[in-house]
Amino acid sequence: MNFNRIANKVTNTPIMDPYAMLMHYKRAFNLLQLMKANRAKVLILGSKNQFGIDWKGRFEGIDFDTGIVDERVISAAPKYYQLILCMDPVLYCKSLKNISLPVMMCATAREIVQHPELLDVTDYLLPSPSSRHDAAVRHLIAGQILGKDKEE
């Protein structure tokens, strides 16, 4: 048997319920599927939680805009975009507080626990995988929902 001595400190690692994660993935990928079908314009904020999705290759019908984003671009977003996809929710949370667009955020369980105000801002949560298991679940759900286009 393998025994390890644990120091006097208690570690705290937040994890997300697998069923809740599955539901968030399904909801988020279904929305992205609808956006793709309607050729929507999506504003991407930040580059922190990319987690291996080829956004431009996977969602060919969606027009993604990534560039220099400041308060003016975010406040004018309802005029030009149909969705805001936020990859760095902690940085942009304050700016997205009362925006009239659906906001999809890619966040880790740790970010959600440390900054619960993120849940007040977001409409769709795309959990960022924190383990290989989470990444495999995300890949399976993305393949099921987004793979329907290739079959039709």
Short mmCIF file of C-alpha atoms in Angstrom, two decimals:
data_model
loop_
_atom_site.label_atom_id
_atom_site.label_comp_id
_atom_site.label_asym_id
_atom_site.label_seq_id
_atom_site.Cartn_x
_atom_site.Cartn_y
_atom_site.Cartn_z
CA MET A 1 0.00 0.00 0.00
CA ASN A 2 1.06 3.53 -0.69
CA PHE A 3 0.74 5.96 2.21
CA ASN A 4 1.62 9.63 1.97
CA ARG A 5 2.04 11.97 4.88
CA ILE A 6 0.00 15.11 4.45
CA ALA A 7 1.34 18.34 5.89
CA ASN A 8 -0.63 20.45 8.35
CA LYS A 9 -2.25 22.39 5.54
CA VAL A 10 -5.53 21.30 4.02
CA THR A 11 -5.75 21.64 0.28
CA ASN A 12 -8.93 22.81 -1.31
CA THR A 13 -9.63 21.82 -4.89
CA PRO A 14 -13.02 22.79 -6.29
CA ILE A 15 -14.64 20.28 -8.62
CA MET A 16 -17.80 20.53 -10.66
CA ASP A 17 -20.58 17.98 -10.53
CA PRO A 18 -20.26 15.81 -13.67
CA TYR A 19 -24.00 15.89 -14.39
CA ALA A 20 -24.12 19.69 -14.09
CA MET A 21 -21.07 19.92 -16.33
CA LEU A 22 -22.76 17.69 -18.90
CA MET A 23 -25.88 19.86 -18.91
CA HIS A 24 -23.83 23.06 -19.28
CA TYR A 25 -21.90 21.55 -22.21
CA LYS A 26 -25.09 20.45 -23.96
CA ARG A 27 -26.76 23.82 -23.49
CA ALA A 28 -23.72 25.79 -24.65
CA PHE A 29 -23.01 23.63 -27.69
CA ASN A 30 -26.69 23.68 -28.72
CA LEU A 31 -26.59 27.48 -28.63
CA LEU A 32 -23.39 27.53 -30.70
CA GLN A 33 -25.05 25.14 -33.16
CA LEU A 34 -27.98 27.55 -33.56
CA MET A 35 -25.60 30.48 -33.95
CA LYS A 36 -23.76 28.58 -36.65
CA ALA A 37 -27.00 27.78 -38.50
CA ASN A 38 -28.00 31.46 -38.44
CA ARG A 39 -24.52 32.74 -39.37
CA ALA A 40 -24.31 34.84 -36.23
CA LYS A 41 -21.54 37.25 -35.33
CA VAL A 42 -19.77 36.45 -32.06
CA LEU A 43 -17.43 38.73 -30.12
CA ILE A 44 -14.67 36.79 -28.33
CA LEU A 45 -13.19 38.43 -25.25
CA GLY A 46 -9.87 37.25 -23.85
CA SER A 47 -7.70 34.27 -24.62
CA LYS A 48 -7.29 32.56 -21.25
CA ASN A 49 -9.51 29.43 -21.32
CA GLN A 50 -9.16 28.26 -24.93
CA PHE A 51 -8.89 24.56 -23.90
CA GLY A 52 -8.23 23.12 -27.33
CA ILE A 53 -11.27 24.11 -29.38
CA ASP A 54 -10.55 25.32 -32.89
CA TRP A 55 -13.22 28.03 -32.87
CA LYS A 56 -12.83 29.13 -36.48
CA GLY A 57 -12.41 25.61 -37.87
CA ARG A 58 -15.21 23.98 -35.89
CA PHE A 59 -17.76 26.77 -36.30
CA GLU A 60 -17.33 27.81 -39.92
CA GLY A 61 -20.67 29.63 -40.16
CA ILE A 62 -19.99 31.89 -37.20
CA ASP A 63 -18.13 35.13 -37.73
CA PHE A 64 -15.72 35.47 -34.79
CA ASP A 65 -14.17 38.83 -33.99
CA THR A 66 -11.11 38.90 -31.79
CA GLY A 67 -9.23 42.10 -31.49
CA ILE A 68 -8.52 44.94 -29.15
CA VAL A 69 -11.52 45.18 -26.87
CA ASP A 70 -12.22 48.07 -24.55
CA GLU A 71 -15.30 49.47 -22.81
CA ARG A 72 -16.57 51.15 -25.99
CA VAL A 73 -16.47 47.94 -28.02
CA ILE A 74 -18.32 46.05 -25.30
CA SER A 75 -20.97 48.75 -24.88
CA ALA A 76 -21.54 48.88 -28.67
CA ALA A 77 -21.63 45.07 -28.99
CA PRO A 78 -25.46 44.74 -29.09
CA LYS A 79 -25.47 46.72 -32.32
CA TYR A 80 -23.01 44.46 -34.17
CA TYR A 81 -23.01 41.03 -32.49
CA GLN A 82 -25.47 38.34 -31.45
CA LEU A 83 -23.36 36.68 -28.71
CA ILE A 84 -20.39 37.46 -26.50
CA LEU A 85 -18.04 34.55 -25.81
CA CYS A 86 -15.84 35.46 -22.84
CA MET A 87 -12.69 33.39 -22.36
CA ASP A 88 -11.39 35.44 -19.41
CA PRO A 89 -14.47 35.99 -17.24
CA VAL A 90 -12.68 37.42 -14.20
CA LEU A 91 -11.20 40.24 -16.28
CA TYR A 92 -14.39 41.16 -18.17
CA CYS A 93 -17.02 40.45 -15.52
CA LYS A 94 -17.49 44.06 -14.50
CA SER A 95 -17.82 45.28 -18.10
CA LEU A 96 -20.45 42.67 -18.98
CA LYS A 97 -22.69 43.35 -15.98
CA ASN A 98 -25.78 44.87 -17.68
CA ILE A 99 -25.25 44.07 -21.35
CA SER A 100 -28.30 43.12 -23.42
CA LEU A 101 -26.67 40.22 -25.27
CA PRO A 102 -26.37 36.59 -24.27
CA VAL A 103 -22.99 36.06 -22.62
CA MET A 104 -21.26 32.68 -22.75
CA MET A 105 -18.33 32.33 -20.38
CA CYS A 106 -15.59 29.72 -20.33
CA ALA A 107 -14.67 29.35 -16.67
CA THR A 108 -12.98 26.81 -14.46
CA ALA A 109 -14.55 25.53 -11.26
CA ARG A 110 -11.89 27.41 -9.29
CA GLU A 111 -12.82 30.73 -10.96
CA ILE A 112 -16.50 30.17 -10.20
CA VAL A 113 -15.80 29.38 -6.54
CA GLN A 114 -13.43 32.32 -6.08
CA HIS A 115 -15.63 34.79 -8.00
CA PRO A 116 -19.32 33.84 -7.55
CA GLU A 117 -20.37 37.12 -9.20
CA LEU A 118 -19.51 35.48 -12.54
CA LEU A 119 -22.77 33.55 -12.36
CA ASP A 120 -24.74 36.81 -12.17
CA VAL A 121 -23.25 37.97 -15.47
CA THR A 122 -23.25 34.80 -17.53
CA ASP A 123 -26.20 33.37 -19.45
CA TYR A 124 -24.43 30.25 -20.76
CA LEU A 125 -21.57 28.57 -18.94
CA LEU A 126 -19.02 26.56 -20.89
CA PRO A 127 -16.97 24.80 -18.18
CA SER A 128 -13.27 24.76 -18.83
CA PRO A 129 -11.95 21.24 -18.28
CA SER A 130 -9.66 20.82 -15.31
CA SER A 131 -8.83 17.15 -15.89
CA ARG A 132 -8.56 14.64 -18.70
CA HIS A 133 -11.96 13.27 -17.74
CA ASP A 134 -13.57 16.70 -18.12
CA ALA A 135 -11.85 17.21 -21.47
CA ALA A 136 -13.11 13.81 -22.67
CA VAL A 137 -16.70 14.65 -21.67
CA ARG A 138 -16.46 17.99 -23.48
CA HIS A 139 -15.07 16.30 -26.58
CA LEU A 140 -17.85 13.68 -26.61
CA ILE A 141 -20.64 16.21 -26.21
CA ALA A 142 -19.14 18.51 -28.84
CA GLY A 143 -18.87 15.57 -31.22
CA GLN A 144 -22.48 14.54 -30.64
CA ILE A 145 -24.06 17.95 -30.96
CA LEU A 146 -21.78 19.61 -33.48
CA GLY A 147 -21.25 16.44 -35.52
CA LYS A 148 -24.92 16.48 -36.60
CA ASP A 149 -24.10 19.06 -39.29
CA LYS A 150 -21.67 16.77 -41.05
CA GLU A 151 -24.21 13.94 -41.22
CA GLU A 152 -27.00 16.10 -42.70
#
